[in-house]
XYZ file of C-alpha atoms in Angstrom:
402
model
C 0.035 -0.123 -0.031
C 3.027 2.076 0.945
C 4.690 1.924 -2.432
C 1.525 2.556 -4.183
C 0.977 5.854 -2.613
C 4.505 6.735 -3.127
C 4.090 6.024 -6.678
C 1.038 8.108 -7.140
C 2.727 10.930 -4.947
C 5.722 10.486 -7.493
C 3.645 11.276 -10.312
C 1.896 13.939 -8.748
C 5.313 15.596 -7.982
C 6.175 14.984 -11.219
C 3.275 16.791 -12.920
C 3.390 19.663 -10.450
C 7.461 19.974 -11.417
C 6.699 19.702 -15.035
C 3.588 21.995 -15.060
C 5.712 24.441 -12.504
C 8.310 24.573 -15.406
C 5.674 25.491 -18.048
C 3.889 27.862 -16.115
C 7.335 29.342 -14.536
C 8.430 30.149 -18.251
C 7.889 33.860 -19.501
C 4.977 34.184 -22.281
C 7.498 35.320 -24.906
C 9.550 32.295 -24.425
C 6.580 29.957 -24.810
C 5.579 31.771 -27.578
C 9.102 31.579 -29.418
C 9.183 27.813 -28.476
C 5.890 27.111 -29.572
C 6.816 28.178 -33.145
C 9.560 25.724 -33.528
C 8.289 22.518 -31.510
C 6.377 19.870 -33.701
C 3.608 19.155 -31.004
C 1.629 21.429 -28.568
C 3.613 21.821 -25.531
C 1.335 20.075 -23.193
C 1.738 17.064 -25.439
C 5.414 17.405 -25.211
C 5.415 17.187 -21.631
C 3.441 14.171 -21.955
C 6.441 12.785 -23.685
C 8.600 13.821 -21.082
C 6.428 12.644 -18.332
C 6.114 9.221 -19.740
C 10.139 9.096 -20.363
C 10.503 10.029 -16.526
C 8.246 7.175 -15.197
C 9.735 4.613 -17.481
C 13.273 5.713 -16.373
C 12.509 5.565 -12.741
C 9.933 2.402 -12.818
C 10.945 0.196 -15.655
C 12.574 -2.926 -14.205
C 15.531 -2.983 -16.841
C 15.830 0.654 -17.414
C 19.277 1.291 -15.470
C 21.052 -1.669 -17.006
C 19.773 -1.127 -20.469
C 19.928 2.684 -20.591
C 18.754 4.091 -24.017
C 20.400 6.853 -25.986
C 18.173 9.757 -26.891
C 18.912 9.423 -30.355
C 17.335 5.751 -29.855
C 14.417 7.130 -28.405
C 13.894 9.748 -31.078
C 14.164 7.203 -33.700
C 11.436 5.053 -31.781
C 9.059 8.223 -31.778
C 9.896 8.889 -35.378
C 8.563 5.445 -36.386
C 5.458 5.528 -34.086
C 4.661 8.886 -35.246
C 4.731 7.578 -39.137
C 3.296 4.472 -38.324
C 0.432 6.663 -36.977
C -0.239 7.554 -40.743
C -1.492 4.027 -41.518
C 0.556 3.952 -44.678
C 2.981 0.852 -45.267
C 5.038 2.584 -47.538
C 5.567 5.802 -45.748
C 8.311 4.875 -43.381
C 11.064 6.264 -41.690
C 14.618 4.847 -41.408
C 17.638 5.437 -39.513
C 21.267 6.166 -40.832
C 22.280 2.730 -40.747
C 19.245 1.375 -42.168
C 19.178 3.605 -45.162
C 22.692 2.423 -45.993
C 21.627 -1.442 -45.759
C 18.792 -0.533 -48.420
C 21.457 0.531 -50.845
C 22.831 -2.930 -50.745
C 20.081 -4.287 -52.659
C 20.026 -1.594 -55.477
C 23.999 -2.558 -55.998
C 22.450 -5.831 -57.217
C 23.503 -8.465 -54.915
C 22.500 -9.173 -51.342
C 22.500 -12.201 -49.001
C 18.913 -13.303 -48.644
C 15.727 -15.545 -49.483
C 14.876 -13.726 -52.970
C 11.083 -12.411 -51.985
C 9.378 -9.187 -53.086
C 7.009 -8.213 -50.051
C 4.155 -6.217 -49.917
C 2.257 -4.754 -46.950
C -1.742 -4.577 -46.886
C -4.287 -4.441 -44.051
C -1.312 -4.777 -41.347
C -0.285 -8.306 -43.409
C 3.380 -9.100 -44.871
C 2.267 -10.527 -48.256
C 4.767 -12.191 -50.802
C 4.339 -10.243 -54.077
C 6.330 -12.712 -55.809
C 9.739 -14.636 -55.043
C 12.552 -14.198 -57.518
C 13.284 -16.674 -60.114
C 16.066 -19.088 -59.077
C 16.345 -18.088 -55.460
C 15.726 -19.820 -52.248
C 12.157 -18.723 -51.809
C 11.362 -19.634 -55.495
C 12.580 -22.991 -55.360
C 11.187 -23.686 -51.791
C 7.457 -23.111 -53.448
C 6.720 -19.382 -52.023
C 3.921 -17.990 -54.160
C 2.546 -14.778 -54.894
C -0.374 -13.962 -52.407
C 1.440 -15.963 -49.324
C 0.958 -14.087 -45.957
C 4.148 -14.454 -43.809
C 2.599 -15.015 -40.312
C 5.970 -16.217 -38.469
C 9.603 -15.817 -38.783
C 11.412 -18.433 -36.292
C 9.334 -18.175 -33.267
C 8.126 -14.428 -33.826
C 4.724 -13.862 -34.718
C 5.146 -10.565 -37.429
C 1.668 -9.164 -37.798
C 1.972 -5.754 -37.526
C 5.706 -5.671 -37.963
C 6.920 -2.624 -40.208
C 8.200 -3.655 -43.438
C 11.884 -3.187 -42.802
C 11.847 -4.708 -39.393
C 10.642 -7.923 -41.896
C 13.019 -7.625 -44.301
C 15.912 -6.862 -41.660
C 15.012 -10.603 -40.237
C 15.073 -12.467 -43.719
C 18.395 -11.084 -44.809
C 21.474 -12.406 -43.516
C 24.988 -13.935 -44.346
C 24.788 -16.418 -47.237
C 24.799 -19.967 -45.744
C 22.781 -18.892 -42.563
C 19.018 -20.751 -42.145
C 15.671 -19.294 -41.229
C 12.413 -20.667 -41.018
C 9.255 -19.018 -41.969
C 5.669 -19.729 -41.706
C 2.888 -18.706 -44.363
C -0.600 -18.391 -44.584
C -1.986 -19.922 -47.973
C -5.333 -19.309 -49.294
C -7.010 -22.717 -49.534
C -4.763 -24.292 -46.818
C -6.185 -25.081 -43.206
C -2.578 -25.055 -41.641
C 0.047 -22.586 -41.849
C 3.054 -23.989 -44.244
C 6.186 -24.225 -42.872
C 9.293 -23.259 -45.197
C 12.989 -24.022 -44.045
C 15.354 -21.684 -46.168
C 19.087 -21.342 -46.720
C 19.895 -17.757 -47.387
C 22.054 -16.849 -50.374
C 23.894 -14.274 -52.194
C 20.999 -13.072 -54.359
C 22.117 -11.980 -57.655
C 19.557 -9.805 -59.405
C 19.603 -10.801 -62.957
C 16.467 -8.770 -64.807
C 16.285 -9.800 -68.339
C 16.223 -13.359 -69.975
C 15.161 -13.926 -73.541
C 14.798 -16.895 -75.877
C 13.293 -18.228 -79.070
C 10.202 -20.524 -78.958
C 9.285 -22.604 -81.976
C 11.060 -20.869 -85.099
C 9.591 -17.263 -84.816
C 8.192 -16.685 -81.342
C 10.571 -14.161 -79.216
C 9.987 -14.418 -75.650
C 11.611 -11.795 -72.894
C 11.286 -12.494 -69.327
C 11.732 -9.417 -66.830
C 12.020 -10.257 -63.388
C 12.625 -6.696 -62.014
C 13.277 -3.452 -63.156
C 16.825 -1.974 -62.650
C 18.940 0.858 -64.000
C 19.911 -1.069 -67.093
C 16.703 -2.851 -67.600
C 15.693 -0.796 -70.835
C 19.291 -1.421 -72.437
C 19.043 -5.329 -71.895
C 15.463 -5.376 -73.018
C 16.437 -3.297 -75.949
C 19.378 -5.735 -76.931
C 17.179 -9.061 -76.511
C 14.847 -7.455 -79.054
C 17.297 -6.805 -81.526
C 18.732 -10.085 -81.057
C 15.444 -11.930 -81.637
C 14.390 -10.106 -84.435
C 17.753 -10.976 -86.249
C 16.951 -14.770 -85.392
C 13.413 -14.701 -86.982
C 10.862 -13.501 -84.584
C 7.678 -12.545 -85.935
C 6.040 -11.796 -82.649
C 7.233 -11.183 -79.013
C 6.038 -12.336 -75.655
C 6.959 -10.121 -72.639
C 6.436 -12.043 -69.391
C 6.018 -9.677 -66.551
C 4.609 -12.498 -64.001
C 6.144 -12.224 -60.462
C 7.884 -9.209 -61.379
C 7.602 -7.298 -58.348
C 8.613 -3.697 -60.078
C 11.735 -1.554 -59.371
C 12.733 2.152 -60.831
C 9.830 3.896 -62.413
C 12.759 4.999 -64.924
C 13.065 1.741 -66.101
C 9.453 0.954 -66.507
C 9.369 4.288 -68.792
C 12.714 3.047 -70.808
C 11.045 -0.481 -71.634
C 7.870 1.084 -72.408
C 9.364 3.651 -74.624
C 10.989 0.791 -76.882
C 7.183 -0.044 -78.100
C 5.212 3.349 -77.799
C 5.635 6.323 -80.233
C 5.920 9.286 -78.100
C 2.996 8.131 -76.243
C 2.040 8.821 -72.444
C 3.681 5.999 -70.121
C 1.981 6.834 -66.784
C 0.513 9.639 -65.028
C 0.996 10.684 -61.293
C -1.318 12.747 -59.184
C -0.541 13.939 -55.407
C -1.459 16.704 -53.043
C 1.366 18.992 -54.071
C 2.012 20.448 -57.659
C 5.580 18.895 -57.287
C 4.071 15.334 -57.219
C 1.953 15.791 -60.044
C 3.428 14.599 -63.363
C 3.233 12.772 -66.679
C 5.798 10.492 -68.183
C 6.077 10.227 -71.951
C 7.920 7.773 -74.274
C 10.473 9.460 -76.839
C 9.338 9.804 -80.626
C 9.914 6.409 -82.273
C 9.792 2.994 -81.509
C 12.497 -0.195 -81.630
C 9.925 -2.457 -82.770
C 6.513 -3.078 -84.395
C 6.359 -6.803 -83.898
C 2.687 -7.816 -82.385
C 3.223 -8.092 -78.622
C 1.671 -10.261 -75.867
C 2.063 -9.288 -72.060
C 2.128 -11.847 -69.318
C 1.155 -10.344 -65.632
C -0.272 -12.221 -62.739
C -0.739 -11.471 -58.911
C 2.820 -11.103 -58.673
C 3.477 -8.365 -60.939
C 3.470 -4.969 -59.003
C 4.162 -1.329 -59.486
C 6.624 -0.814 -62.651
C 5.183 -4.072 -63.982
C 1.823 -2.494 -63.672
C 3.106 0.717 -65.631
C 4.263 -1.225 -68.350
C 1.488 -3.571 -68.972
C -1.088 -0.588 -68.415
C 0.612 1.637 -70.685
C 1.000 -1.007 -73.451
C -2.726 -1.979 -73.113
C -4.355 1.531 -72.894
C -2.560 2.208 -76.273
C -3.543 -0.971 -77.876
C 0.119 -1.791 -78.133
C 0.012 -5.370 -76.519
C -2.660 -7.432 -75.468
C -2.381 -8.400 -71.514
C -3.085 -11.900 -70.494
C -3.138 -13.598 -67.294
C -4.305 -12.657 -63.940
C -5.253 -9.517 -62.164
C -1.940 -7.686 -60.781
C -1.000 -7.204 -57.218
C -1.985 -3.520 -57.234
C 1.042 -1.359 -55.905
C 0.849 1.874 -57.622
C 2.180 4.682 -55.187
C 5.005 6.841 -55.651
C 7.546 7.127 -52.857
C 10.055 9.868 -52.640
C 12.801 9.980 -49.905
C 13.395 13.165 -48.059
C 16.625 12.809 -46.261
C 16.831 14.584 -43.039
C 19.718 16.410 -41.398
C 21.524 13.722 -39.432
C 21.681 11.277 -42.135
C 18.169 9.268 -41.381
C 15.415 9.435 -43.939
C 11.776 9.484 -44.334
C 10.052 7.564 -47.558
C 6.913 9.142 -48.063
C 4.240 8.112 -50.516
C 3.442 11.437 -52.641
C 1.356 10.225 -55.550
C -0.266 7.209 -57.164
C 0.315 6.270 -60.474
C -2.531 6.547 -63.121
C -2.267 4.525 -66.422
C -2.815 6.734 -69.803
C -6.757 6.183 -69.804
C -6.813 7.325 -66.138
C -6.826 3.933 -64.279
C -6.029 3.883 -60.660
C -3.497 0.876 -59.784
C -3.233 1.193 -56.214
C -4.842 -1.062 -53.844
C -6.998 -2.159 -57.097
C -4.362 -3.697 -59.577
C -4.413 -4.459 -63.316
C -7.258 -6.798 -64.652
C -6.016 -8.299 -68.184
C -7.999 -8.389 -71.415
C -7.688 -12.135 -71.066
C -7.796 -13.742 -67.802
C -6.176 -17.431 -67.766
C -6.196 -18.816 -64.470
C -2.613 -20.844 -63.615
C 0.799 -19.864 -62.545
C 4.516 -19.185 -63.939
C 5.904 -22.780 -64.836
C 9.793 -22.828 -65.675
C 8.580 -26.018 -67.826
C 6.890 -24.079 -70.603
C 5.133 -27.084 -71.652
C 3.052 -26.830 -68.291
C 2.610 -23.162 -68.165
C -0.821 -22.710 -69.339
C -0.780 -18.721 -69.184
C 2.389 -19.070 -71.271
C 0.276 -21.310 -73.896
C -2.677 -18.965 -74.076
C -0.306 -15.942 -74.777
C 1.445 -17.946 -77.634
C -1.855 -18.504 -79.054
C -3.210 -15.094 -78.550
C 0.375 -13.838 -80.554
C -0.695 -16.184 -83.582
C -3.985 -14.269 -83.811
C -2.120 -11.134 -83.880
C 0.272 -12.206 -86.259
C -2.615 -13.390 -88.693
C -4.649 -10.216 -88.179
C -7.754 -12.348 -86.350
C -7.202 -10.956 -82.962
C -10.334 -8.931 -81.601
C -7.749 -6.664 -79.965
C -6.080 -5.420 -82.851
C -5.251 -1.634 -82.724
C -8.188 0.116 -84.891
């Protein structure tokens, strides 16, 4: 009873002290302060009071003292999370450096594009020929546990940090899959993930096939080279496979679209402020006029949806497969004064016909159930794409540009 009264007394004393500090300040000083602080003064006192209580009473606070920097970063992450946008996030200087690793083209991990929706961590798509792909992870799988930790509600970077690691180390993940009653367990071994964005080959004698696994800085040039090579080999039509492609650089999406579109609008962006509004166009002229079929599925996101949407809206290609993931928002990195960063969703993508992609996805002109299969003889969606390409080549397709 004495301890409880003493705790109450301490709280009262602390409140009086803080209030006294507030009341004892000159009015002019408070006005000056209010212009610079991000919250009302009474709310700042709440934070100060909470910190004082934790540092006095929390059982491990003496042994595990926190630097003010850690507390500020924790508060920043909480502030950002309160806005409810999984793609708007705060990153420390160390986390920002880690994120540069992936853009360099190689990192230790599992090879998964992740998305967040309604508090869930979802597999957008596994990257081809990576531990995640070989183990059988599929687009739409919800990652529920990593090891013994339930990750529901975790921030995206917290999940990524747990999944990445040195090549040769193991990790267990548990996923919830539609149609399965129990969680599925996957025992995975991390590898150095080498990101190869473009692969091409000839099917039969005259069908050129180009598969894009992601959009990187040089993807446009790589697709250009693939098209030229396929045409030299006698291709009469092209299949552009964007299935399980989780996206990448916006500039690369425009570069790829530019190869097929003659000065046309590729994508529009609309946000709250003028600087976020923009329209990106292809350059005049095209690399090829060969008939084109584009493959998408629920693992196609972001840059993939931009390319497929532009080609479909301009009737440059027939889109076949399943409805895409629906990640159509623009994030910009704002560098903060101490080296940390703030990724903020500033706009949403619109296709040339003004369709919104974000949280909706892109519906193909021809819906075909199935999934990507490295054995093309068993790939139902690819077989249908080839059939549609033949119709385009013969001039019998109902989707021919009028």
